[in-house]
PDB file of C-alpha atoms and ligand atoms in Angstrom:
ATOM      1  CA  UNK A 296     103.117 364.969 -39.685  1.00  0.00           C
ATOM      2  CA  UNK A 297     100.432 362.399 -41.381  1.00  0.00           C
ATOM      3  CA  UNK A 298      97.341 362.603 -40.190  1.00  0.00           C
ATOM      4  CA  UNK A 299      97.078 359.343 -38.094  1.00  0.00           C
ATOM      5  CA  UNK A 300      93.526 359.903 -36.278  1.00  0.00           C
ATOM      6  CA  UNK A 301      91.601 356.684 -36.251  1.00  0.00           C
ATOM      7  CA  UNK A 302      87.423 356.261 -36.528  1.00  0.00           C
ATOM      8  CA  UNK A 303      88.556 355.232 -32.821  1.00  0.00           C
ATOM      9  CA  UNK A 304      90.435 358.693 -31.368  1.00  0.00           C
ATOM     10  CA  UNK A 305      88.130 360.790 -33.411  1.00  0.00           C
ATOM     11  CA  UNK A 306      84.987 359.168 -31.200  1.00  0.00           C
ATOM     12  CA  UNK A 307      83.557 361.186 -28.561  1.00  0.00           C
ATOM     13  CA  UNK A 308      85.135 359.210 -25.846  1.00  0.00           C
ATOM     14  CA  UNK A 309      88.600 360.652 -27.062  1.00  0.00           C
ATOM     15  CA  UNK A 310      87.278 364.349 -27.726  1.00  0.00           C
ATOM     16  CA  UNK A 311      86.275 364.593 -24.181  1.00  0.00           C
ATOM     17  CA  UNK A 312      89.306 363.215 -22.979  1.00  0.00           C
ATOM     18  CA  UNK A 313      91.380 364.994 -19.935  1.00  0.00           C
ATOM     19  CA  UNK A 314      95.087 364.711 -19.453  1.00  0.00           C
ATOM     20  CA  UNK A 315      97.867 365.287 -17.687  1.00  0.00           C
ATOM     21  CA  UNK A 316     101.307 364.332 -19.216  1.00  0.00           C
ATOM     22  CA  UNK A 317     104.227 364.228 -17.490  1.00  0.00           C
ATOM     23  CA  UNK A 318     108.287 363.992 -18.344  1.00  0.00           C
ATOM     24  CA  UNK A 319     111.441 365.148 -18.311  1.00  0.00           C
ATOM     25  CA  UNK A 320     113.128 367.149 -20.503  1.00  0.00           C
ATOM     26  CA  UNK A 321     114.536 365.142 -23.024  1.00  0.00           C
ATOM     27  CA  UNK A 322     112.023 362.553 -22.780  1.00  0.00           C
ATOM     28  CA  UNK A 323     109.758 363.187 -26.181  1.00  0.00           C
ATOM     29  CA  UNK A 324     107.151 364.866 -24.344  1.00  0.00           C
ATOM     30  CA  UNK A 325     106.725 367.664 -26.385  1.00  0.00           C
ATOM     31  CA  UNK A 326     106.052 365.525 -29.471  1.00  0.00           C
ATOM     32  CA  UNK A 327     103.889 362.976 -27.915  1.00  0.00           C
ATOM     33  CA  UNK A 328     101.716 365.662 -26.260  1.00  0.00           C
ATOM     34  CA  UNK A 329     101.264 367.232 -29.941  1.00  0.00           C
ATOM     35  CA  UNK A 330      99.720 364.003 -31.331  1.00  0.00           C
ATOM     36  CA  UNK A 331      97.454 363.378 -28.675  1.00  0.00           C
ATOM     37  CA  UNK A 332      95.959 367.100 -29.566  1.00  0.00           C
ATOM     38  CA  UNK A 333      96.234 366.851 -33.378  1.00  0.00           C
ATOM     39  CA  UNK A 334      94.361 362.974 -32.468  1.00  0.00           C
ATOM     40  CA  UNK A 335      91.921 363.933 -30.362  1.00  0.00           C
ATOM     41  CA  UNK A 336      91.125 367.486 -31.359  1.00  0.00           C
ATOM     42  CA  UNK A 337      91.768 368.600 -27.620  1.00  0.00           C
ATOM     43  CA  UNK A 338      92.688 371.865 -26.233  1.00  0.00           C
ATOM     44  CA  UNK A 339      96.442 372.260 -25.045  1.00  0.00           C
ATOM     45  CA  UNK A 340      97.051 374.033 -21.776  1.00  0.00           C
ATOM     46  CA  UNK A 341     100.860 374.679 -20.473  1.00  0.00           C
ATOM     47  CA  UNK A 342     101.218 377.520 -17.932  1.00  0.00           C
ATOM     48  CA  UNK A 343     103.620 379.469 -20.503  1.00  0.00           C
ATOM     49  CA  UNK A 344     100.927 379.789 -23.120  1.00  0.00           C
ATOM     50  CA  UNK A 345      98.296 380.948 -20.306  1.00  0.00           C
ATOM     51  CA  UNK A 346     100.917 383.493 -19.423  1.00  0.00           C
ATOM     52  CA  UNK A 347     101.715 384.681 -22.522  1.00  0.00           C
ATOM     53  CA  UNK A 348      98.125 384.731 -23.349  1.00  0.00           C
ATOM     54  CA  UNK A 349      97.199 386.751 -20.690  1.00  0.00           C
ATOM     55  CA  UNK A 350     100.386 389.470 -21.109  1.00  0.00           C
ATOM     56  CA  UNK A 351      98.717 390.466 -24.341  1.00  0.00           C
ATOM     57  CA  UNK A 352      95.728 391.679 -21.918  1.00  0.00           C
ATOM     58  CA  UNK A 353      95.590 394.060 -18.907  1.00  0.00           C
ATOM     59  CA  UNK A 354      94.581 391.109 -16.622  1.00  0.00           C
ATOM     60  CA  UNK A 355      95.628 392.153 -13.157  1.00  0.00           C
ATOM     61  CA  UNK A 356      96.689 388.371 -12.214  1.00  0.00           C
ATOM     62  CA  UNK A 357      98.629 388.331 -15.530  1.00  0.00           C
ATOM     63  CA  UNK A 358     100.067 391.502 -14.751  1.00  0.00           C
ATOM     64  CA  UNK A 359     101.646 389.992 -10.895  1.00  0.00           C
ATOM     65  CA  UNK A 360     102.953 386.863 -12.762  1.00  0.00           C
ATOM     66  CA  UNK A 361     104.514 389.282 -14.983  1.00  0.00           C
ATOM     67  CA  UNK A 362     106.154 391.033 -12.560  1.00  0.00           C
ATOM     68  CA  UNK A 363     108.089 387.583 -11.571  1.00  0.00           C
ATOM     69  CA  UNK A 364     108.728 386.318 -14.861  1.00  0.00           C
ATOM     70  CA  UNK A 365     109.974 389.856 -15.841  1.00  0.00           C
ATOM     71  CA  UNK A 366     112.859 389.391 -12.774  1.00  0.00           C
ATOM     72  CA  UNK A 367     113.440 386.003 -13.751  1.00  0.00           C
ATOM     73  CA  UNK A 368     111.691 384.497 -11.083  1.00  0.00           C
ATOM     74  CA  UNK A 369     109.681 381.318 -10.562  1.00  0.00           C
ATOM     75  CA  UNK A 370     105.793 382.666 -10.439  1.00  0.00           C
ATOM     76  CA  UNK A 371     104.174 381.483  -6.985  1.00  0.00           C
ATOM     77  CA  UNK A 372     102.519 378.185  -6.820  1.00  0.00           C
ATOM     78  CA  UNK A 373      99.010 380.500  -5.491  1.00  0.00           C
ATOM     79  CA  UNK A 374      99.108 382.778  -8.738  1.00  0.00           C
ATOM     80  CA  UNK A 375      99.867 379.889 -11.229  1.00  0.00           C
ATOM     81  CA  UNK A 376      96.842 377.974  -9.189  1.00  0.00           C
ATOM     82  CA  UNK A 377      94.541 380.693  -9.811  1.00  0.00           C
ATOM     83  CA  UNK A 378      95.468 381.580 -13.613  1.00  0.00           C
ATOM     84  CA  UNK A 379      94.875 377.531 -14.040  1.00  0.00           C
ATOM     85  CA  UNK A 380      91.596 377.974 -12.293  1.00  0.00           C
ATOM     86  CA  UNK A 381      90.665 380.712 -14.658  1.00  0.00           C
ATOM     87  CA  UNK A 382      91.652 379.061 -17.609  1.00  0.00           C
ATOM     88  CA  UNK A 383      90.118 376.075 -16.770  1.00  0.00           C
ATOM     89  CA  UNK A 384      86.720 377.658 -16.219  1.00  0.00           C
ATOM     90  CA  UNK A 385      86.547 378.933 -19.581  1.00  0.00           C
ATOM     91  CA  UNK A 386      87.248 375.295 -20.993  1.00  0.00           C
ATOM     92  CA  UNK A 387      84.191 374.354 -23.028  1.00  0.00           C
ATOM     93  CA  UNK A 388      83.187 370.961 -21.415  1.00  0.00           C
ATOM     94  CA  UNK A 389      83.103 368.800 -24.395  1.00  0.00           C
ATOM     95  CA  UNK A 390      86.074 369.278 -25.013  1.00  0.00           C
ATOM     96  CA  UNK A 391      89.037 367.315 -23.761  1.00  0.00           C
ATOM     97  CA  UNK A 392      92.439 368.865 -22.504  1.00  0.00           C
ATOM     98  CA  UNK A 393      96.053 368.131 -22.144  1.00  0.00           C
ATOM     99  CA  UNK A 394      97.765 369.827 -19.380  1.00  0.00           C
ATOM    100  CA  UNK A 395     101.730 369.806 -19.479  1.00  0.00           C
ATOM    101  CA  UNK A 396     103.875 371.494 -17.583  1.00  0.00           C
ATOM    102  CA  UNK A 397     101.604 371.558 -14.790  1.00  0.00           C
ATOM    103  CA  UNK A 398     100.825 370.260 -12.378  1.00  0.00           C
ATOM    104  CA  UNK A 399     104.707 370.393 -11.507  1.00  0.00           C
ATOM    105  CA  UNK A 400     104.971 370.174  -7.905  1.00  0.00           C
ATOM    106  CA  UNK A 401     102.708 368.592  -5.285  1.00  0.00           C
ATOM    107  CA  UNK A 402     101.113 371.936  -4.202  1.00  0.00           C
ATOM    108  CA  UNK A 403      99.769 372.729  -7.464  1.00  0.00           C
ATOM    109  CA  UNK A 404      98.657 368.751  -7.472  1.00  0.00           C
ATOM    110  CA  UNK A 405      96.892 369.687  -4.085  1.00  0.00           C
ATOM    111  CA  UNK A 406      94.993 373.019  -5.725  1.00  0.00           C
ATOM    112  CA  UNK A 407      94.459 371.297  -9.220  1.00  0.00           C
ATOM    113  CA  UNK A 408      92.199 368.484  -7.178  1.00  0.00           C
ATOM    114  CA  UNK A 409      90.487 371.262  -5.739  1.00  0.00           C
ATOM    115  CA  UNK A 410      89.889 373.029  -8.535  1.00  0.00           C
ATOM    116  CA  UNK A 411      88.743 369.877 -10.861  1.00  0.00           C
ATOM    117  CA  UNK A 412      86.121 369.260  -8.020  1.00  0.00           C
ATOM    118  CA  UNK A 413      84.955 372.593  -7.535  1.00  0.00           C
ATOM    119  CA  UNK A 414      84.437 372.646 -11.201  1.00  0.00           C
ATOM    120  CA  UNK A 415      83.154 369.190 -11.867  1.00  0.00           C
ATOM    121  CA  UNK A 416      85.482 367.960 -13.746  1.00  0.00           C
ATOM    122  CA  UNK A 417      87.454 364.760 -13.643  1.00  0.00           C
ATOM    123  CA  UNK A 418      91.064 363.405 -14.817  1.00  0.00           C
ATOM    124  CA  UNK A 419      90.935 360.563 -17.479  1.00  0.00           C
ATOM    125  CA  UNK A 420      94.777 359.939 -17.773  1.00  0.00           C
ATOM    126  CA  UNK A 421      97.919 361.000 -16.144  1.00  0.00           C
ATOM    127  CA  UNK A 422     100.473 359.874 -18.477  1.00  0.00           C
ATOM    128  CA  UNK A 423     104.752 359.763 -17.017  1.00  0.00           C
ATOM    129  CA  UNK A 424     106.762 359.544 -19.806  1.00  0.00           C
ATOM    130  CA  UNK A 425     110.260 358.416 -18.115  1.00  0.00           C
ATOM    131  CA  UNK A 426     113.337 357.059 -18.491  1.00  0.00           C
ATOM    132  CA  UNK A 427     116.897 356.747 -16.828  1.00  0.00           C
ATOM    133  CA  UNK A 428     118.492 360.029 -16.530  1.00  0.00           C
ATOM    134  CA  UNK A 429     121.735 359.194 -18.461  1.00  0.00           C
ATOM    135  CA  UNK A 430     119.822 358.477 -21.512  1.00  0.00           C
ATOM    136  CA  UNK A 431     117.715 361.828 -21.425  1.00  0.00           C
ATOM    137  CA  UNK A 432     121.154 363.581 -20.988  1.00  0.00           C
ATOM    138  CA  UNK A 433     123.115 361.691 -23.368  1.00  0.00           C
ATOM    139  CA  UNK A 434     120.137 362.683 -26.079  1.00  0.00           C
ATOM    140  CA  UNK A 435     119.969 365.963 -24.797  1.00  0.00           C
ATOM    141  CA  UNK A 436     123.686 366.680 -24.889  1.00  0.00           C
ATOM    142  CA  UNK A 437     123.723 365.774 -28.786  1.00  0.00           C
ATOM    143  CA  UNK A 438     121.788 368.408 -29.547  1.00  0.00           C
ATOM    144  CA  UNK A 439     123.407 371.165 -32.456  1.00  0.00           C
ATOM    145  CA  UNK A 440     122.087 374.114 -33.365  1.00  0.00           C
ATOM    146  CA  UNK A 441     122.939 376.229 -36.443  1.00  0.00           C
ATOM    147  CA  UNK A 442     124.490 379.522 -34.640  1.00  0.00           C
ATOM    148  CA  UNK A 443     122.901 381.448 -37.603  1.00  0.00           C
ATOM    149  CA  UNK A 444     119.732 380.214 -39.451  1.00  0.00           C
ATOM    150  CA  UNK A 445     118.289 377.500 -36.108  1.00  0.00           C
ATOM    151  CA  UNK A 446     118.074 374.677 -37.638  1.00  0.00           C
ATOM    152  CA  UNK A 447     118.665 371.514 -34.995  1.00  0.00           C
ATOM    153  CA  UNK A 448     120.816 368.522 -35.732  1.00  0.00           C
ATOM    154  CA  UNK A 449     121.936 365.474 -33.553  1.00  0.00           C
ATOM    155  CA  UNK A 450     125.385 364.283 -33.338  1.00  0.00           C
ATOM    156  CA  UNK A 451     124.118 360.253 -33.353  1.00  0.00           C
ATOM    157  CA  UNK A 452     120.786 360.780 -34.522  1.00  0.00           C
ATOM    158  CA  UNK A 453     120.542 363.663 -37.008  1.00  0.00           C
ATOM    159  CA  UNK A 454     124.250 364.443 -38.517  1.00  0.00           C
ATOM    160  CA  UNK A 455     125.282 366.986 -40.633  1.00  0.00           C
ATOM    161  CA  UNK A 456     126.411 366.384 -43.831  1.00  0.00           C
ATOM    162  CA  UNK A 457     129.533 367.929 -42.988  1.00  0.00           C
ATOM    163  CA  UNK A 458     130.663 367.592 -38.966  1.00  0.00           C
ATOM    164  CA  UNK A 459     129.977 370.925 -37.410  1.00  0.00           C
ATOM    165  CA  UNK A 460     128.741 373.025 -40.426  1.00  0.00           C
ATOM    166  CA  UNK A 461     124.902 373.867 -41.084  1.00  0.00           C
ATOM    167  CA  UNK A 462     123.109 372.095 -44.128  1.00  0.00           C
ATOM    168  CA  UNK A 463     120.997 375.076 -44.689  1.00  0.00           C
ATOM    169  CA  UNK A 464     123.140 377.980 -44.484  1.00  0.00           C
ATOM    170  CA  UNK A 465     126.926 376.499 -43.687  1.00  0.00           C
ATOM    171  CA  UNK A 466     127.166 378.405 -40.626  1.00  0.00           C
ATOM    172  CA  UNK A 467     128.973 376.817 -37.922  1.00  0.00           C
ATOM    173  CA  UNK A 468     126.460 374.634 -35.173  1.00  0.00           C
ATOM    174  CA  UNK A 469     127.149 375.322 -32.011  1.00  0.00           C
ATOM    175  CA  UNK A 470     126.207 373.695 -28.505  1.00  0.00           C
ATOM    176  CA  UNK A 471     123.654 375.594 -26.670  1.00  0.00           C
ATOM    177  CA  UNK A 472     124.122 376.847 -22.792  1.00  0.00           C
ATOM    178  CA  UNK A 473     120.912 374.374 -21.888  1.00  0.00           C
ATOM    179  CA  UNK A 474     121.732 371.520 -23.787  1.00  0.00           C
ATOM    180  CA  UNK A 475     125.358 371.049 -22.229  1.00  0.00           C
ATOM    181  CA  UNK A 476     125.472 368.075 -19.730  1.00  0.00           C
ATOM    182  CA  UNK A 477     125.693 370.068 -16.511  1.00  0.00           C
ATOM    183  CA  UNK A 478     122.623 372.033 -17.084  1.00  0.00           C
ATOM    184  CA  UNK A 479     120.770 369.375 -18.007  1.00  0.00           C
ATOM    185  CA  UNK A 480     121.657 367.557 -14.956  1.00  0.00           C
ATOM    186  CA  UNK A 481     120.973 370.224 -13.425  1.00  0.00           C
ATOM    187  CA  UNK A 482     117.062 370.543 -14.552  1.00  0.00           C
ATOM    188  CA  UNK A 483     116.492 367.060 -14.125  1.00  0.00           C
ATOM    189  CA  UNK A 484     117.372 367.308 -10.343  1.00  0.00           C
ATOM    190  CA  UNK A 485     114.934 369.988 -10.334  1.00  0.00           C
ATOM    191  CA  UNK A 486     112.710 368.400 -11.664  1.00  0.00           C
ATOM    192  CA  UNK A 487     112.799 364.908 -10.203  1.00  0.00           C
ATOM    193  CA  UNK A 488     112.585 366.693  -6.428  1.00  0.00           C
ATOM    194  CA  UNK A 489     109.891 368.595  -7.773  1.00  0.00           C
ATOM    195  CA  UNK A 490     107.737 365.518  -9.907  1.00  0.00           C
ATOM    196  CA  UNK A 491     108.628 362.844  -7.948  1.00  0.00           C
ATOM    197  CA  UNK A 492     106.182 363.807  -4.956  1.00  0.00           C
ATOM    198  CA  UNK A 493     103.441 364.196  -7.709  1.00  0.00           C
ATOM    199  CA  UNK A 494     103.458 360.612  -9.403  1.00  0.00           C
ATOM    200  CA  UNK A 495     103.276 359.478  -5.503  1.00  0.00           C
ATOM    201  CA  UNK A 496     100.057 361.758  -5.342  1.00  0.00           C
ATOM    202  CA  UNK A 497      98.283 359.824  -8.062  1.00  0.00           C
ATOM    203  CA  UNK A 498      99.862 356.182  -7.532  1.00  0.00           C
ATOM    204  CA  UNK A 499      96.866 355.182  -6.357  1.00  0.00           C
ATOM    205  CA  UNK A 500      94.581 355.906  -9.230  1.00  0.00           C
ATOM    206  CA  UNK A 501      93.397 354.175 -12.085  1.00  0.00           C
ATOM    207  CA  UNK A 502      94.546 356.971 -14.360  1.00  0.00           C
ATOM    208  CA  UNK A 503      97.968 356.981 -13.881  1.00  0.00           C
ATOM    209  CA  UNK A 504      99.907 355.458 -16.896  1.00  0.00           C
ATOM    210  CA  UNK A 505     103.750 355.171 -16.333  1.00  0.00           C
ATOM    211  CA  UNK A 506     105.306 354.854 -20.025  1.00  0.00           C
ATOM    212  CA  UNK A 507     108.851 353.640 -20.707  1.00  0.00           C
ATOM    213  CA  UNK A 508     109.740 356.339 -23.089  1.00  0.00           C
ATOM    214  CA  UNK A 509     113.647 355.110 -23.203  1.00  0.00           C
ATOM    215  CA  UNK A 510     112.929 353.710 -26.633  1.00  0.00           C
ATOM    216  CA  UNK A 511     111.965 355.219 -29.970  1.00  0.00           C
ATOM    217  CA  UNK A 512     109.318 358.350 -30.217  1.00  0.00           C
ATOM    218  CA  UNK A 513     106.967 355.564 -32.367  1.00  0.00           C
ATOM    219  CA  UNK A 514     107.339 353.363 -29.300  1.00  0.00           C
ATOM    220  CA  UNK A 515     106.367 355.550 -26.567  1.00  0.00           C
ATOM    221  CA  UNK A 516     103.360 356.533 -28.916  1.00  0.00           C
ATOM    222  CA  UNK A 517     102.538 352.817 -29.155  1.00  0.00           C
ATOM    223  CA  UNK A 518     103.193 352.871 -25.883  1.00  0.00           C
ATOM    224  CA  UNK A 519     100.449 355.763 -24.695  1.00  0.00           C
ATOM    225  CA  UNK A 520      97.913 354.331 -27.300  1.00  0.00           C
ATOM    226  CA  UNK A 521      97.701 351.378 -25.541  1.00  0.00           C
ATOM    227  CA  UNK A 522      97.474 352.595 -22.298  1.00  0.00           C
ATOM    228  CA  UNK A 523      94.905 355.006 -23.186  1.00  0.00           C
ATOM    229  CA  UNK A 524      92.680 352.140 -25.212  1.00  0.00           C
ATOM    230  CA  UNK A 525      93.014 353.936 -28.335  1.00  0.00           C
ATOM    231  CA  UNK A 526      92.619 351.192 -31.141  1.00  0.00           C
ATOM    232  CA  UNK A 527      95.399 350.720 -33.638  1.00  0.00           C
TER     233      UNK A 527
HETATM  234 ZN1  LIG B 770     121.972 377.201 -40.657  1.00  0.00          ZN
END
């Protein structure tokens, strides 16, 4: 990806900057969060990394969340809490953040408050990336996948040059179990119960940006830019 960081974004004021970015799956989340880090130069924080971060050491909070994600379970809102709270501490405080994935209910929105306080800290953004549910299934459910060598294609927006057969390698693509219509459905019930309490939590502040991301990736960039101030 080109380097696109402006005398603007590369300014203190962007450095410092902490965020929370929100979205379905589907929704371009993923890539939008990695330019505001390459942009901004700020840390990245997602609950799966802190996990997986803390496996690799004999931490005995790591070790508990291990124990649920080992049986396949969901790890408690109180653990998750505390391994942010840990994390968080650590965070050198000039430099920004970007949270994603959490919070994701409005229990860890209630602890994160009370952590951010306790630690002096305050939110500068809380960016939603939505849009309508049959259009982050319907982008979702295009999704190929070689079965042999991984590489991803799109049946509208990145064809093969041959229907159903790998560029790469010429192995068959298949369909995976996540990307099929039901289970995305699925996940974005989940996750609309679960998120839907949390935009209500911020509505009232300042910081909460609500972005149409129903059009292109460059738009919903545009999109964030502006609502962050960040000058083209
Ligand atoms: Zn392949």
């Amino acid at each position: 990806m080109p380097n696109r960081t402006s005398t603007a974004a590369s300014s203190s004021k962007f450095a410092t900057m902490r965020i929370v970015i929100m979205g379905p799956p589907g929704v371009g989340k993923g890539t939008e969060s990695e330019r505001l880090i390459d942009m901004f130069g700020i840390s990245h924080i997602s609950t799966g990394a802190i996990f997986r971060d803390m496996f690799e050491t004999d931490d005995p909070i790591g070790a508990i969340a291990k124990s649920y994600i080992n049986r396949g379970e969901l790890v408690p809102d109180d653990i998750t809490n505390k391994i942010v709270r840990q994390r968080l501490s650590k965070q050198d405080p000039n430099q920004g953040f970007l949270f994603d994935g959490y919070p994701r209910n409005i229990n860890q929105a209630e602890a994160f408050d009370v952590m951010l306080d306790d630690l002096n800290l305050t939110l500068d953004a809380v960016i939603n990336i939505s849009a309508p549910d049959e259009l982050t299934i319907d982008r979702i459910a295009g999704r190929r996948v070689c079965s042999s060598c991984g590489a991803v294609y799109h049946v509208l927006h990145k064809k093969p040059n041959n229907e159903g057969v790998c560029d790469v390698c010429g192995a068959p693509l298949i369909q995976r179990e996540d990307d099929m219509k039901e289970t995305v459905r699925r996940r974005l019930k989940i996750y609309n119960d679960l998120t839907a309490p949390v935009i209500d939590h911020y509505k009232d502040k300042p910081f909460l940006h609500i972005i149409d991301g129903s059009g292109t990736m460059e738009d919903t960039h545009q999109a964030v830019m502006d609502a962050l101030g960040v000058a083209p």
